[in-house]
Amino acid sequence: TAAPIGSMRSRNEIDTITHAVNKLKEQLTEGEAIRNQLVADVAHELRTPIAILRGHLETILEGAMDLDREHLLPLLDETKRMSRLIQDMQDLNLAEAGKLALDRSWAPFGSILEEIVSILEIEAEAKSITLHLDGEGEGELYGDMSRIKQVFINLIGNAVRYTPRGGRVDVHYKYHDGQVRVTVSDNGPGIAPESLPYIFKRFYRVENSRNRMSGGTGLGLAIAKEFIEVHNGAIHVESAPGAGTAFTVMLPIFPPNP
Ligand code: ADP
């Protein structure tokens, strides 16, 4: 029961209140810092594509650049990157708030992976990377297939992008015990142990791959983690510098109990 106004509060009561107020202050500052960082990151990501678009448009208006395919395609790429960034951010926000709408159905998981691998095969071949898929067991999976596809496009796409020419990317799936387990492993540069705890965070990039030339938005792994978790699954990473990286995804096969 609250002490009447004006009466002395016990030392303990005062300590408890002071502690709660300090904790609240800490949380507010933390929230503010996260928001500031997010705005800084988005500004950073948008600055380059906007600068490229603006520079090209100005050159075109000065009559110094032809309006041909060769000059216009890079502009389209930059606008696509910006759309993807905004879409990814919206999806992440919805997923984190538990409001991501899922369009679930049963689908054959093996052939979905085949489809993704055959799309990324072109990129892999261009770098002489061996991209291999194999699976144990056949079956379907219940989930939002467009989100699940996005996860594996991000993981396998990263493996192909970060692995140097002549490397190897293996995708393996296994149906077991009500789950499907997928590993995406590569023999690329690996990720330093001090970076590993952060790689699922928005906009985190390992320092030496910070260049945007990878074409990513810096949100790929954050999206992958959220999309797997909304399906009650889990994602883990193991990596050693110089040896390569392996991501493991576990997804329950059946719909969750209501
Ligand atoms: P990005 O758009 O930069 O690829 P991601 O969220 O997909 O963003 O990945 C975050 C960072 O994790 C990447 O910038 C890269 O440094 C590192 N990373 C992801 N996958 C791999 C991989 N297979 N091998 C090495 N580094 C990787």
CSV table of C-alpha atoms and ligand atoms in Angstrom, one decimal, residues 154-155 158-163 186 188-191 199-201 203-211 214-222 239 244-245 247, ligand 1:
chain,number,residue,atom,x,y,z
A,154,ASN,CA,19.6,-14.4,-49.2
A,155,LEU,CA,21.7,-17.2,-47.7
A,158,ASN,CA,25.5,-14.4,-50.0
A,159,ALA,CA,27.5,-17.6,-50.2
A,160,VAL,CA,27.9,-17.2,-53.9
A,161,ARG,CA,28.7,-13.4,-53.6
A,162,TYR,CA,31.2,-13.7,-50.8
A,163,THR,CA,33.0,-16.8,-52.0
A,186,ASP,CA,30.8,-22.3,-48.6
A,188,GLY,CA,34.8,-18.5,-48.8
A,189,PRO,CA,36.6,-16.0,-46.5
A,190,GLY,CA,34.7,-16.9,-43.3
A,191,ILE,CA,33.6,-14.5,-40.7
A,199,ILE,CA,25.8,-10.6,-38.4
A,200,PHE,CA,22.0,-11.0,-38.0
A,201,LYS,CA,21.7,-7.3,-37.0
A,203,PHE,CA,22.9,-3.1,-41.6
A,204,TYR,CA,25.8,-4.9,-40.0
A,205,ARG,CA,28.5,-5.8,-42.4
A,206,VAL,CA,31.9,-7.3,-41.7
A,207,GLU,CA,34.4,-4.5,-42.2
A,208,ASN,CA,36.3,-5.9,-45.2
A,209,SER,CA,33.2,-6.6,-47.1
A,210,ARG,CA,31.6,-3.2,-46.3
A,211,ASN,CA,31.6,-2.1,-49.9
A,214,SER,CA,28.1,-6.8,-53.2
A,215,GLY,CA,24.7,-5.4,-54.2
A,216,GLY,CA,23.2,-6.2,-50.8
A,217,THR,CA,21.1,-4.0,-48.6
A,218,GLY,CA,22.8,-5.1,-45.4
A,219,LEU,CA,19.4,-6.5,-44.3
A,220,GLY,CA,19.6,-10.0,-45.9
A,221,LEU,CA,20.5,-11.9,-42.7
A,222,ALA,CA,18.3,-9.8,-40.5
A,239,SER,CA,32.3,-19.8,-39.5
A,244,GLY,CA,34.4,-20.8,-44.8
A,245,THR,CA,30.9,-20.3,-43.4
A,247,PHE,CA,24.4,-21.4,-42.0
B,1,ADP,P1,24.7,-7.8,-47.2
B,1,ADP,O1,23.7,-7.1,-48.0
B,1,ADP,O2,25.9,-6.9,-46.8
B,1,ADP,O3,25.2,-9.1,-47.8
B,1,ADP,P2,23.7,-9.5,-45.1
B,1,ADP,O4,22.8,-9.1,-43.9
B,1,ADP,O5,23.1,-10.4,-46.1
B,1,ADP,O6,24.0,-8.1,-45.8
B,1,ADP,O7,25.0,-10.0,-44.5
B,1,ADP,C1,25.7,-9.3,-43.5
B,1,ADP,C2,27.2,-9.5,-43.6
B,1,ADP,O8,27.6,-10.8,-43.2
B,1,ADP,C3,27.7,-9.3,-45.0
B,1,ADP,O9,28.0,-7.9,-45.3
B,1,ADP,C4,29.0,-10.1,-44.9
B,1,ADP,O10,30.0,-9.3,-44.3
B,1,ADP,C5,28.7,-11.2,-44.0
B,1,ADP,N1,28.4,-12.5,-44.6
B,1,ADP,C6,27.1,-13.0,-44.9
B,1,ADP,N2,27.2,-14.2,-45.5
B,1,ADP,C7,28.5,-14.5,-45.7
B,1,ADP,C8,29.3,-15.6,-46.2
B,1,ADP,N3,28.6,-16.6,-46.8
B,1,ADP,N4,30.6,-15.5,-46.2
B,1,ADP,C9,31.2,-14.5,-45.6
B,1,ADP,N5,30.6,-13.4,-45.1
B,1,ADP,C10,29.3,-13.4,-45.1
